[in-house]
CSV table of C-alpha atoms in Angstrom, one decimal:
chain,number,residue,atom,x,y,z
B,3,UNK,CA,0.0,0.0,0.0
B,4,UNK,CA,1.3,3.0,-1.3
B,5,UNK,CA,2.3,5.7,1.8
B,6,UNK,CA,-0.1,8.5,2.5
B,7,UNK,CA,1.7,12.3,1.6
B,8,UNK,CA,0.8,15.5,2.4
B,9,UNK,CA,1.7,18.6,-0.1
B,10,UNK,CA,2.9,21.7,1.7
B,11,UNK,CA,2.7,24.8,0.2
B,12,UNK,CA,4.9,27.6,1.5
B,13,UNK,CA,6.9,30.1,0.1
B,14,UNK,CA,9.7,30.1,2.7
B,15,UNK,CA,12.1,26.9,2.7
B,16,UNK,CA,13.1,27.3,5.8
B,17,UNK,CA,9.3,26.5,7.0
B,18,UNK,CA,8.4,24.0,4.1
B,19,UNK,CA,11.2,22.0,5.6
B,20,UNK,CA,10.5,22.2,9.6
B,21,UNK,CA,7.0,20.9,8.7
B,22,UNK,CA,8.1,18.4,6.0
B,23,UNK,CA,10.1,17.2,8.9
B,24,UNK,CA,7.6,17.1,11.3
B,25,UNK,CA,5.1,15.5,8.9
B,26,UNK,CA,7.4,12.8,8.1
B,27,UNK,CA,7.9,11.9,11.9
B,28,UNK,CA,4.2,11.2,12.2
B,29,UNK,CA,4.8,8.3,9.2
B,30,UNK,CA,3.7,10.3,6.0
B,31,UNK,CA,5.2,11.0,2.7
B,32,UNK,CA,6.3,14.8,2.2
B,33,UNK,CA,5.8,16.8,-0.9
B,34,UNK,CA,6.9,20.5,-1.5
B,35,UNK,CA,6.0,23.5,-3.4
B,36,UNK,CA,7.3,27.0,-2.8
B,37,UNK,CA,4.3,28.7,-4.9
B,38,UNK,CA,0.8,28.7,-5.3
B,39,UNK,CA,1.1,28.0,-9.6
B,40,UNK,CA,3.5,25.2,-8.2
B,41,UNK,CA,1.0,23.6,-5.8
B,42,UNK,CA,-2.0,23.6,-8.5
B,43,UNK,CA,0.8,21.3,-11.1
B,44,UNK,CA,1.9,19.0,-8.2
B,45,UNK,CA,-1.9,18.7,-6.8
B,46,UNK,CA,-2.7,17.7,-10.4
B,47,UNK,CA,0.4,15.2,-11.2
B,48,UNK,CA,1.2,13.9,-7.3
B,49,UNK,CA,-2.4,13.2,-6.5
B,50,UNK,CA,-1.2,13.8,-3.1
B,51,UNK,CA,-3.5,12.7,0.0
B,52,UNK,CA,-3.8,16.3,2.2
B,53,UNK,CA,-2.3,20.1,1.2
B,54,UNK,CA,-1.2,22.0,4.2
B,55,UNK,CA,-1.3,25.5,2.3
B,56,UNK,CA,-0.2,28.9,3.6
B,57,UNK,CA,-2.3,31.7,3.0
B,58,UNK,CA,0.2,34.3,2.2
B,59,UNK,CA,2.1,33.4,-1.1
B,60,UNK,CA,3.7,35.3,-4.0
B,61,UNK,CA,1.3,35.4,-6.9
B,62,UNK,CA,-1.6,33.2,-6.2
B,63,UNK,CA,-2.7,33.4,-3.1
B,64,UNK,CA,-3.6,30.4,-0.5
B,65,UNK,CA,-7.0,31.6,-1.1
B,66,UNK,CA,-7.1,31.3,-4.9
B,67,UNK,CA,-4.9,28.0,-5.3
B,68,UNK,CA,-7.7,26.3,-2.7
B,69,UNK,CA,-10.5,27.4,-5.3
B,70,UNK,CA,-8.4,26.4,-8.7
B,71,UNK,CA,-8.1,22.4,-6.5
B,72,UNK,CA,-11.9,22.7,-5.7
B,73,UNK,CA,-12.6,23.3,-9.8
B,74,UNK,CA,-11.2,19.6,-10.1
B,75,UNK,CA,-10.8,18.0,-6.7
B,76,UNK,CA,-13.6,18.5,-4.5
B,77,UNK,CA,-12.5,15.8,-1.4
B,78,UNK,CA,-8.9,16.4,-1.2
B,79,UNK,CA,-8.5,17.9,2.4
B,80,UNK,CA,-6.8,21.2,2.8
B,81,UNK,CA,-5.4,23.0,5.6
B,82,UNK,CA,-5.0,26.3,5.2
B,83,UNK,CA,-2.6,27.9,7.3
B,84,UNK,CA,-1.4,31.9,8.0
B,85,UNK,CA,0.2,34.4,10.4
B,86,UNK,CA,-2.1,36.2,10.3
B,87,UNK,CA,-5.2,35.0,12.5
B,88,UNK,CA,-8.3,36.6,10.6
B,89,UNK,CA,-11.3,36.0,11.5
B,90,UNK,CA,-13.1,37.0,8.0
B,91,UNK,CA,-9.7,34.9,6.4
B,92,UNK,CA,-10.9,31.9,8.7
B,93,UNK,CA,-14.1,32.4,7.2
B,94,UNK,CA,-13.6,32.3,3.6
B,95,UNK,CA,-10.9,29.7,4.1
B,96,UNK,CA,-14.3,27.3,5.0
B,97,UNK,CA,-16.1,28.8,3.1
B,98,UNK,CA,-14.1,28.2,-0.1
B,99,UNK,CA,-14.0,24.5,0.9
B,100,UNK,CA,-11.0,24.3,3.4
B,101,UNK,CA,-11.0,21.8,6.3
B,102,UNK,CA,-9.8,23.7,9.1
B,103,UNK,CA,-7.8,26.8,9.5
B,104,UNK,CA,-4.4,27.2,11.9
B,105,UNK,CA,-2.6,30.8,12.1
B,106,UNK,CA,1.4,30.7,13.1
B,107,UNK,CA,3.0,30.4,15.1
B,108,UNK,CA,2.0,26.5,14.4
B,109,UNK,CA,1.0,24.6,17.8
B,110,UNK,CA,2.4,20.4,15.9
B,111,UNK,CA,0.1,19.1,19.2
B,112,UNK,CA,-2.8,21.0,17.4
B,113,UNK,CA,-1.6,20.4,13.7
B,114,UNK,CA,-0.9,16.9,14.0
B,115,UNK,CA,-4.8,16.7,15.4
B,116,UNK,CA,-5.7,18.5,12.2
B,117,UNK,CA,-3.9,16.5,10.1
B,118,UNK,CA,-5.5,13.1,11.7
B,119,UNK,CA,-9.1,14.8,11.6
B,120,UNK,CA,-9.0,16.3,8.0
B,121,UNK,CA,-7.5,12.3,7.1
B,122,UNK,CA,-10.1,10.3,8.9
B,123,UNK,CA,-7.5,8.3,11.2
B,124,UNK,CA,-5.6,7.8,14.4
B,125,UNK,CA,-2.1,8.2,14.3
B,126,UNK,CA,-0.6,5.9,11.9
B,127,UNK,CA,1.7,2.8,13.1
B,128,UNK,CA,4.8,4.2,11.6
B,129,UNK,CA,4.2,7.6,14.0
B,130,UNK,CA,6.7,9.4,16.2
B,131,UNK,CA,4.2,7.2,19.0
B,132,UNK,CA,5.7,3.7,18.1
B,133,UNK,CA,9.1,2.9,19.5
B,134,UNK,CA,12.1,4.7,20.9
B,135,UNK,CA,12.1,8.3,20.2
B,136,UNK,CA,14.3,9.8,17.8
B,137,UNK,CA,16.4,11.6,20.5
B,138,UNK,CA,16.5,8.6,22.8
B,139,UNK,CA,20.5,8.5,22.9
B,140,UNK,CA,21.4,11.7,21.8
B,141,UNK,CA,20.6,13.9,25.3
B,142,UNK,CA,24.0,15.2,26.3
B,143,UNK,CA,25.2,13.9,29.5
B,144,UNK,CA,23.7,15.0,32.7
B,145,UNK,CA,20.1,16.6,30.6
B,146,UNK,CA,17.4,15.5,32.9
B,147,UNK,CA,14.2,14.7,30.9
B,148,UNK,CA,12.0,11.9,33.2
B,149,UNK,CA,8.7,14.3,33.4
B,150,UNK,CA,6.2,13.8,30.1
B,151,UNK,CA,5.8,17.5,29.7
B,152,UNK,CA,9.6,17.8,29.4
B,153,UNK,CA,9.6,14.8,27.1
B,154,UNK,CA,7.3,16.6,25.0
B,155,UNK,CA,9.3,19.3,24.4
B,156,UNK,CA,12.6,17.6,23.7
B,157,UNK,CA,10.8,15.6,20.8
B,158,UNK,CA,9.1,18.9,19.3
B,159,UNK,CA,12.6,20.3,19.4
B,160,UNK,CA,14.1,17.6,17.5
B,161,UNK,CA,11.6,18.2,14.7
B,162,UNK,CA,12.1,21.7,14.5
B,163,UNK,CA,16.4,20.9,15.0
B,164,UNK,CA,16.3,19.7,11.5
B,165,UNK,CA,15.5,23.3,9.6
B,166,UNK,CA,16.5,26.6,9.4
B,167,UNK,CA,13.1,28.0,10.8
B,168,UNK,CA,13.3,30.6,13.5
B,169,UNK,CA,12.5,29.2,16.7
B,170,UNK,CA,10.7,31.0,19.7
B,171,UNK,CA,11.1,29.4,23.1
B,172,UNK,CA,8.5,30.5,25.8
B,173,UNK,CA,9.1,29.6,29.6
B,174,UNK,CA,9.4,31.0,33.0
B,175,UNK,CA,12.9,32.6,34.3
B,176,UNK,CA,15.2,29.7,35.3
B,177,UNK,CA,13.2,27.1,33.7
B,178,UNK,CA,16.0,26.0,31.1
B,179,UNK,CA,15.2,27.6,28.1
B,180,UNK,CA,18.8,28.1,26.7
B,181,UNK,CA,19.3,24.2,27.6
B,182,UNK,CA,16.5,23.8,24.8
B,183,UNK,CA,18.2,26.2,22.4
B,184,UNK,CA,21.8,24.2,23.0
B,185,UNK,CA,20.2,20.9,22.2
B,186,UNK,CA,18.0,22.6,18.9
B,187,UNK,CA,21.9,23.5,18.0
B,188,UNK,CA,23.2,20.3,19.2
B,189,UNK,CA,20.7,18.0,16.7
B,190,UNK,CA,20.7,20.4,13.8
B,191,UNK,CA,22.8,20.5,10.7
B,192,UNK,CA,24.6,23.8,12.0
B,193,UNK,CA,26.1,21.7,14.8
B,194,UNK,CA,29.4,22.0,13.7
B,195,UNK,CA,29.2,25.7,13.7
B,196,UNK,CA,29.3,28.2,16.8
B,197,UNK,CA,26.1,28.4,19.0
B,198,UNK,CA,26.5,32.0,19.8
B,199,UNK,CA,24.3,33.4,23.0
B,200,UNK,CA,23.5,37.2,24.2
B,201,UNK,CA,21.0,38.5,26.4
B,202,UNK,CA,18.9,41.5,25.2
B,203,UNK,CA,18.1,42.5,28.7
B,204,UNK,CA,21.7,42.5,30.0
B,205,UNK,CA,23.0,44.9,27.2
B,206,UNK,CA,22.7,48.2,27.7
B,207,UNK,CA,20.3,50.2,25.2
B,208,UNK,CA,23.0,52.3,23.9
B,209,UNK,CA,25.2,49.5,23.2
B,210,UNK,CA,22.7,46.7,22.1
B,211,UNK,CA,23.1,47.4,18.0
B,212,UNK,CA,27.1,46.9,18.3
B,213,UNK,CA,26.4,44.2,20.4
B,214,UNK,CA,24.3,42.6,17.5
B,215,UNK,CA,25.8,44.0,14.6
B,216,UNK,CA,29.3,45.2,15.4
B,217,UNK,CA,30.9,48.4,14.5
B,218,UNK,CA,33.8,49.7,12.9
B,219,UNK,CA,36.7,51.4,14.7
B,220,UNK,CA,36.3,55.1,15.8
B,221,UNK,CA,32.5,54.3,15.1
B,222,UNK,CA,31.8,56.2,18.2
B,223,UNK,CA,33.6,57.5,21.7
B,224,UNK,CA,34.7,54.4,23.2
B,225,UNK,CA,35.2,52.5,19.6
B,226,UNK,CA,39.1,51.9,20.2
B,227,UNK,CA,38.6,48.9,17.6
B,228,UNK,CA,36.3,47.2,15.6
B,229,UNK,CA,33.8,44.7,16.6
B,230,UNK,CA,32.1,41.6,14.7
B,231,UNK,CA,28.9,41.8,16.9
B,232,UNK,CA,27.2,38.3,17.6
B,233,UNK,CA,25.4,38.1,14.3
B,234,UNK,CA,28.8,37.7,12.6
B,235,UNK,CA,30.0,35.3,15.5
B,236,UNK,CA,27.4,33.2,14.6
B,237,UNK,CA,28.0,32.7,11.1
B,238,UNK,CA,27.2,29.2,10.1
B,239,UNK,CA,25.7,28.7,13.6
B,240,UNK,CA,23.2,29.3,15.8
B,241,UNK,CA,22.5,32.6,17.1
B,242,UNK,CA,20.4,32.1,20.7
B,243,UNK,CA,18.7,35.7,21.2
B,244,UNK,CA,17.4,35.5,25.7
B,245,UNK,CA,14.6,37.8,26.7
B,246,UNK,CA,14.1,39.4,23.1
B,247,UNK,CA,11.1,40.6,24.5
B,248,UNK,CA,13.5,43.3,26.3
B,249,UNK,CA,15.0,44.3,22.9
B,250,UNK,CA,14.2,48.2,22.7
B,251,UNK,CA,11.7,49.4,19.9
B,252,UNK,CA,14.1,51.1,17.9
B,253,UNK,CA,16.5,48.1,17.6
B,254,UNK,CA,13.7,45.8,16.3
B,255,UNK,CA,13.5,46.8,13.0
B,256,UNK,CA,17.2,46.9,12.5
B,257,UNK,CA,16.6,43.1,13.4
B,258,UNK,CA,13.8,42.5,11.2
B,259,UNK,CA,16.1,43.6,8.1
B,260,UNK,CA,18.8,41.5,9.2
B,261,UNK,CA,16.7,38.2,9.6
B,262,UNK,CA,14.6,38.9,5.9
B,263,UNK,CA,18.1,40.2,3.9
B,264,UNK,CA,20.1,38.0,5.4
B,265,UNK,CA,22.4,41.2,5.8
B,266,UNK,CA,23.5,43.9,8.9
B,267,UNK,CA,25.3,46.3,8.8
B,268,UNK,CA,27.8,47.5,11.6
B,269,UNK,CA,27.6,50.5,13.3
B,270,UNK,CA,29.8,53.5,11.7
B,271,UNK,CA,29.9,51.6,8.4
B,272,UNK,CA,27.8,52.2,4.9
B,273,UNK,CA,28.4,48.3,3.6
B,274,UNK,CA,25.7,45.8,4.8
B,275,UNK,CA,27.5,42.3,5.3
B,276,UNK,CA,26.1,39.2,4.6
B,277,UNK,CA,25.7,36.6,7.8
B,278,UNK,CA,24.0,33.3,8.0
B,279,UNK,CA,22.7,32.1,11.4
B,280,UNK,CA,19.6,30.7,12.5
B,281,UNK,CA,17.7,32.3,15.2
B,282,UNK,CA,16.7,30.7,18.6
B,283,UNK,CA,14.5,33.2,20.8
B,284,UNK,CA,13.5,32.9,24.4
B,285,UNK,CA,11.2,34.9,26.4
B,286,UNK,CA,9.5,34.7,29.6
B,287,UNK,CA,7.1,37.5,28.8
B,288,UNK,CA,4.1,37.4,26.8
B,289,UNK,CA,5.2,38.6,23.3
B,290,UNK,CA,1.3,38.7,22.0
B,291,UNK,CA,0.6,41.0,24.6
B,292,UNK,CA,3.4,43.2,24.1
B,293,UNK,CA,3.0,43.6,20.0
B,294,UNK,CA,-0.8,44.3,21.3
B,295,UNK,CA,0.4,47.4,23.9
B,296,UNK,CA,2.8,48.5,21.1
B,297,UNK,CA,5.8,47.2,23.0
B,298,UNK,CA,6.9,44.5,20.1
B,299,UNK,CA,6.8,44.9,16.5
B,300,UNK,CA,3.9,42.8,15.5
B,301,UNK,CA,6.0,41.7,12.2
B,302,UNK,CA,9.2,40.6,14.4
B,303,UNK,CA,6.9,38.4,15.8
B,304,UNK,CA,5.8,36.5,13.1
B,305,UNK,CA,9.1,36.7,11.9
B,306,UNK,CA,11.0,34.9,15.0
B,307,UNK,CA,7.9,33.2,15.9
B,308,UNK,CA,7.5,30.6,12.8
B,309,UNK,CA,7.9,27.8,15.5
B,310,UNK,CA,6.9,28.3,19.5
B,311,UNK,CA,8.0,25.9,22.0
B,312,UNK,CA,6.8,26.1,25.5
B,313,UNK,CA,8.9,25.1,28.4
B,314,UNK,CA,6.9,24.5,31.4
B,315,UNK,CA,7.9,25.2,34.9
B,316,UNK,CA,9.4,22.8,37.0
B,317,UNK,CA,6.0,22.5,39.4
B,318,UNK,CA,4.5,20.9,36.1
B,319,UNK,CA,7.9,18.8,35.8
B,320,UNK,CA,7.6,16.9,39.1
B,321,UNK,CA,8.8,13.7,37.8
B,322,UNK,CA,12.4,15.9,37.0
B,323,UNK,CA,13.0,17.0,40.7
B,324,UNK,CA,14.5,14.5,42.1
B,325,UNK,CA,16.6,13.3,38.8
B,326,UNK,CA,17.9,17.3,39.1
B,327,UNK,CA,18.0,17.7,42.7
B,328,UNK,CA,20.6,14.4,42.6
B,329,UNK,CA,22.6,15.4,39.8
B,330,UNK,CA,22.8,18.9,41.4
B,331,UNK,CA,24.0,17.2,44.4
B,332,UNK,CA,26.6,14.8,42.9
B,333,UNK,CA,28.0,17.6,40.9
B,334,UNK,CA,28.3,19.9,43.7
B,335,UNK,CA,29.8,17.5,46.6
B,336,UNK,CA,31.7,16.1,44.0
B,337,UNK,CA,31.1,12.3,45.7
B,338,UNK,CA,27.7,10.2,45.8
B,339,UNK,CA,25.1,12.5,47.7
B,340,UNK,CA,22.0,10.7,49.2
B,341,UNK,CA,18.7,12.8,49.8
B,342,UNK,CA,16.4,11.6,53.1
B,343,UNK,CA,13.2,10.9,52.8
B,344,UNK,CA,12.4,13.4,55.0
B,345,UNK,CA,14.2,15.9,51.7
B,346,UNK,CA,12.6,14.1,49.5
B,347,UNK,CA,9.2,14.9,50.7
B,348,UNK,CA,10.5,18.7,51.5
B,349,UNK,CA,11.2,18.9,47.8
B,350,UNK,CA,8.5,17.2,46.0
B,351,UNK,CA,5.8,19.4,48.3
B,352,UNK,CA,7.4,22.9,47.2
B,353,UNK,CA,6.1,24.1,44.4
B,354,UNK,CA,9.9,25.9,43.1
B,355,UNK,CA,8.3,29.8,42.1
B,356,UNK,CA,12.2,30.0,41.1
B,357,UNK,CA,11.9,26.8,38.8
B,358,UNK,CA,15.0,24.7,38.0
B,359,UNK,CA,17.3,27.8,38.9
B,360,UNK,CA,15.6,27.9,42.2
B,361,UNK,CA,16.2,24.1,43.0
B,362,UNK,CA,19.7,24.2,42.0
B,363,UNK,CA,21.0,27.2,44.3
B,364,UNK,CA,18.8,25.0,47.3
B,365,UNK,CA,20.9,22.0,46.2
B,366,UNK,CA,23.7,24.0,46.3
B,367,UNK,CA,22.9,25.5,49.8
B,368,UNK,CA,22.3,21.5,51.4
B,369,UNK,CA,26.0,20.5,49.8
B,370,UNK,CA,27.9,23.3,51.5
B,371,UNK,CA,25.8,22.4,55.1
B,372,UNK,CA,25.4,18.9,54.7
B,373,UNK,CA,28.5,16.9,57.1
B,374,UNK,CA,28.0,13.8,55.7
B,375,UNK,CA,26.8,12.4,52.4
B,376,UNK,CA,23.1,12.6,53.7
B,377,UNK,CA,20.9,15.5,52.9
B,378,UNK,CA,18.6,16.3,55.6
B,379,UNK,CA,15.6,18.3,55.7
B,380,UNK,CA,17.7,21.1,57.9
B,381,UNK,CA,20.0,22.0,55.2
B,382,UNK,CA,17.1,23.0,52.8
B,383,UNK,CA,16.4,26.5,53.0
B,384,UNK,CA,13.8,27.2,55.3
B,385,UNK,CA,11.4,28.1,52.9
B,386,UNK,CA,11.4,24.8,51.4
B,387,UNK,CA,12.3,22.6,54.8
B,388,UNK,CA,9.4,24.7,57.3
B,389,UNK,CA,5.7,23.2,57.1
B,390,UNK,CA,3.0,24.4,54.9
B,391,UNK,CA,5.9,25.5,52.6
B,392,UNK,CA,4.0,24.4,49.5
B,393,UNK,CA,0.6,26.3,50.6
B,394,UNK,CA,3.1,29.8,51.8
B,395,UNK,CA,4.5,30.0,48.4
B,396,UNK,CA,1.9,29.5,45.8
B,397,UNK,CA,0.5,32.6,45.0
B,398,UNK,CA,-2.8,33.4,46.2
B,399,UNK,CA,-4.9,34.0,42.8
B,400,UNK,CA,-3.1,31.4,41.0
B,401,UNK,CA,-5.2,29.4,38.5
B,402,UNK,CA,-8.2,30.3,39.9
B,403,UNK,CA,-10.9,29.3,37.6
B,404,UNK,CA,-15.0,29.4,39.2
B,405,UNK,CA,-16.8,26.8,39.0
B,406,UNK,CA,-19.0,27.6,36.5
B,407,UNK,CA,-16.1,28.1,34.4
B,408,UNK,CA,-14.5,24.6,35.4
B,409,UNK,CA,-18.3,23.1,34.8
B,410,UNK,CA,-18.0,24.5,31.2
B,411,UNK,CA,-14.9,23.1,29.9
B,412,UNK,CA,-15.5,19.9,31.3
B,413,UNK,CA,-18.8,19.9,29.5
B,414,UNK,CA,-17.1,20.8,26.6
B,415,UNK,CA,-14.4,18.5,26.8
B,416,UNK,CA,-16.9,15.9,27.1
B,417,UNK,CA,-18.6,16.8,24.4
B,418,UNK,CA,-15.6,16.7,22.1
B,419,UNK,CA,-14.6,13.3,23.9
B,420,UNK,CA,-11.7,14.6,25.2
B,421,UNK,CA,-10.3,16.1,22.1
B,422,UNK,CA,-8.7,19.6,23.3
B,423,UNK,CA,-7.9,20.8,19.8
B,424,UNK,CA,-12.2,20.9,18.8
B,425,UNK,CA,-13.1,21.5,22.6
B,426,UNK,CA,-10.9,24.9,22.6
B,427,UNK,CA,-12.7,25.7,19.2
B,428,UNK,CA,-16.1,25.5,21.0
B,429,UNK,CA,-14.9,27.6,23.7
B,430,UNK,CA,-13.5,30.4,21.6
B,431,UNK,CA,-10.2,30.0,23.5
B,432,UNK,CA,-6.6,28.6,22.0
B,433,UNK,CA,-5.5,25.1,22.7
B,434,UNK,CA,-2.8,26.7,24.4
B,435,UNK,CA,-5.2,28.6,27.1
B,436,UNK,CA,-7.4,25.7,27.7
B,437,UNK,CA,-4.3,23.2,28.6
B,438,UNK,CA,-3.6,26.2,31.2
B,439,UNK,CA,-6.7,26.1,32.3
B,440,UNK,CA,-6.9,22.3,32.9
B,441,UNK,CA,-3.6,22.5,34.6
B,442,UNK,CA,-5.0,25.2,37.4
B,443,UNK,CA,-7.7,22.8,37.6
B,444,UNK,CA,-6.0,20.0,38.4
B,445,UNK,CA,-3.4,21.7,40.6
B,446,UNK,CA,-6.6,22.7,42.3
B,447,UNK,CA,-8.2,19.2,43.0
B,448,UNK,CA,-4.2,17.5,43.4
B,449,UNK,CA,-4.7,16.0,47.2
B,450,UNK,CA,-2.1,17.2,49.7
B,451,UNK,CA,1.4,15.5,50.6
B,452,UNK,CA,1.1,12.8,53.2
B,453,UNK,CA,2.5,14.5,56.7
């Protein structure tokens, strides 16, 4: 039986590849076209099995290649996608024929549901599901990854590893967001390049476009020689960008040009210079928001936002505390550590505000106090050793949902038999805010530690 394959339909390579990728670890075939006129001739000769089309192409738009395939193929399933989440787009997308609508940046959870519905099946047997994950073996030494959620996000990011595609990762301070950007750079094809890192909030405002660009000497007072800037550090790398959300407004169209052009141009000089690094983004702030207040360019966010990948905080990671907390331990006393029970129960009832960073420095803390080679609840800090600990430091308002609210989704949910892609659709929400919401739910309704 020939092997089922999906057409995408982009104009960008860099994202025709991350999803080819990412269609071809769920067991299908993938197909390419870079322009609408291309998609209509390889819809016509491939006969493929689905179209994943963007809306936004050169020429023929997503919307006018998706009527030229209804004039001769009225069952093919099509899924549009855009950056630009329309509502009167979404409309004429179903309209005109199309099975379901996703904006960027792409949620795979969400698009491999789409790409199961629109196909009439499960998941097939050759999917990412069956076996050993592809990264099993490749984790560098001492990466702790025992939680689900944190297994989830390690297999997203080696799918997106294998492309060029700008890469956004979301995630509270201290949760390990740059350990996801090494290992994107460790699995991808630029591995044997530099994996340069800056942090946008750490550089000072007046220095930030040297910092990024470089400048020539004399460029300005203080310019006692020339600089290559991290963008030309990175050349034939990977260029990790922390807390971009912290980049000033004036710099962010600088950094626009230089991702589209594939060009910057130092500071003091008149000749743009041609780099090539992929981006890898992190932010613990809520971009959307910020591009909505006027605090983020609303095209810079599409631009470094093709893929998002959400780290989750280390209270949704509890199955990774005591893996950490012991390989903290071991590499701070330097000799086999063991944890009491007594610890053990400290640290799996505190609910780490501080996330993984937070964790270590307590880790850190018991090895400097601890005598022996037994960590005891005394050399915690007290904010993790004392009683009630877990209740003092969740915050108050956290996850608070009423219950009418909580009586809705579940309804919902039900409804949808416990499909969260169709049950956010009938809520008006994103997939994204109605796993949030199911988390406070269940954090809610999680009994108490034994005393």
């Amino acid at each position: 039986m020939s092997q089922t394959t999906i057409l995408i339909v982009d104009d960008e390579a860099a994202q025709r590849r991350l999803l080819a990728g990412f269609v071809e670890s769920l067991g299908y075939r993938a197909a390419e076209a870079g322009s609408g006129e291309e998609a209509i001739g390889a819809v016509r000769q491939r006969r493929p099995d689905m179209v994943l089309l963007d809306v936004r192409l050169p020429g023929l738009s997503g919307i006018d290649v998706l009527a030229e395939i209804r004039k001769f193929d009225e069952t093919l399933p099509v899924l549009l996608i855009t950056a630009f989440a329309d509502l009167r787009q979404a409309v004429a997308a179903i309209k005109g024929g199309a099975d379901d609508y996703l904006a960027k940046p792409i949620d795979l959870d969400e698009l491999e549901a789409a790409i199961s519905d629109a196909l009439g099946k499960g998941r097939p047997p050759e999917s990412r599901g069956a076996g050993e994950p592809p990264w099993t073996g490749r984790l560098p030494p001492g990466f702790v990854c025992h939680s689900a959620a944190m297994r989830h996000v390690v297999e997203t990011a080696a799918v997106v590893a294998q492309s060029n595609a700008p890469v956004l990762i979301l995630g509270p301070s201290g949760s390990g967001k740059e350990m996801i950007a090494q290992l994107i750079h460790l699995w991808s094809p630029r591995a044997g390049g530099p994996l340069v890192a800056a942090n946008c909030a750490g550089l000072p405002e007046s220095l930030i476009e040297s910092e990024l660009f470089g400048h020539t000497k004399g460029a300005f007072t203080g310019a006692g020689q020339a600089r290559q800037g991290v963008f030309r550090a990175a050349h034939g790398g990977t260029l990790f960008l922390d807390e971009i959300g912290e980049m000033p407004l004036p710099i962010q169209p600088k950094l626009l040009r230089a991702l589209e052009s594939g060009e910057i141009t130092p500071v003091g000089s008149d000749t743009p210079v041609t780099v090539d690094a992929r981006l890898v983004a992190a932010t613990n702030r809520d971009l959307a928001e910020a591009v909505a207040q006027g605090r983020f360019r609303e095209d810079l966010y599409y631009r470094i936002n093709v893929v998002e990948l959400a780290v989750p905080p280390l209270c949704e990671r509890i199955d990774d505390v005591l893996p950490l907390a012991q390989r903290f331990a071991s590499e701070f006393a330097g000799s086999p550590v063991r944890i009491s029970p007594q610890a053990v129960e400290c640290l799996l009832a505190y609910p780490w505000p501080g996330n993984v960073r937070e964790l270590r420095n307590a880790i850190q803390r018991a090895c400097l106090l601890c005598r022996g080679d037994v960590i005891l609840p005394e050399h915690l800090p007290p904010r993790i050793a004392a009683p009630g600990a877990q209740a003092a430091a969740a915050p108050a308002s956290a996850g608070r949902l009423s219950q009418v609210e909580q009586a809705t989704i579940l309804a919902t949910l039900a409804e949808c038999h416990g499909n969260r892609t169709h049950a956010a659709k009938k809520l008006g929400i994103s997939r994204r805010a109605l796993i949030y919401k199911l988390r406070a739910m269940e954090s809610r309704t999680r009994p108490d530690p034994p005393a």
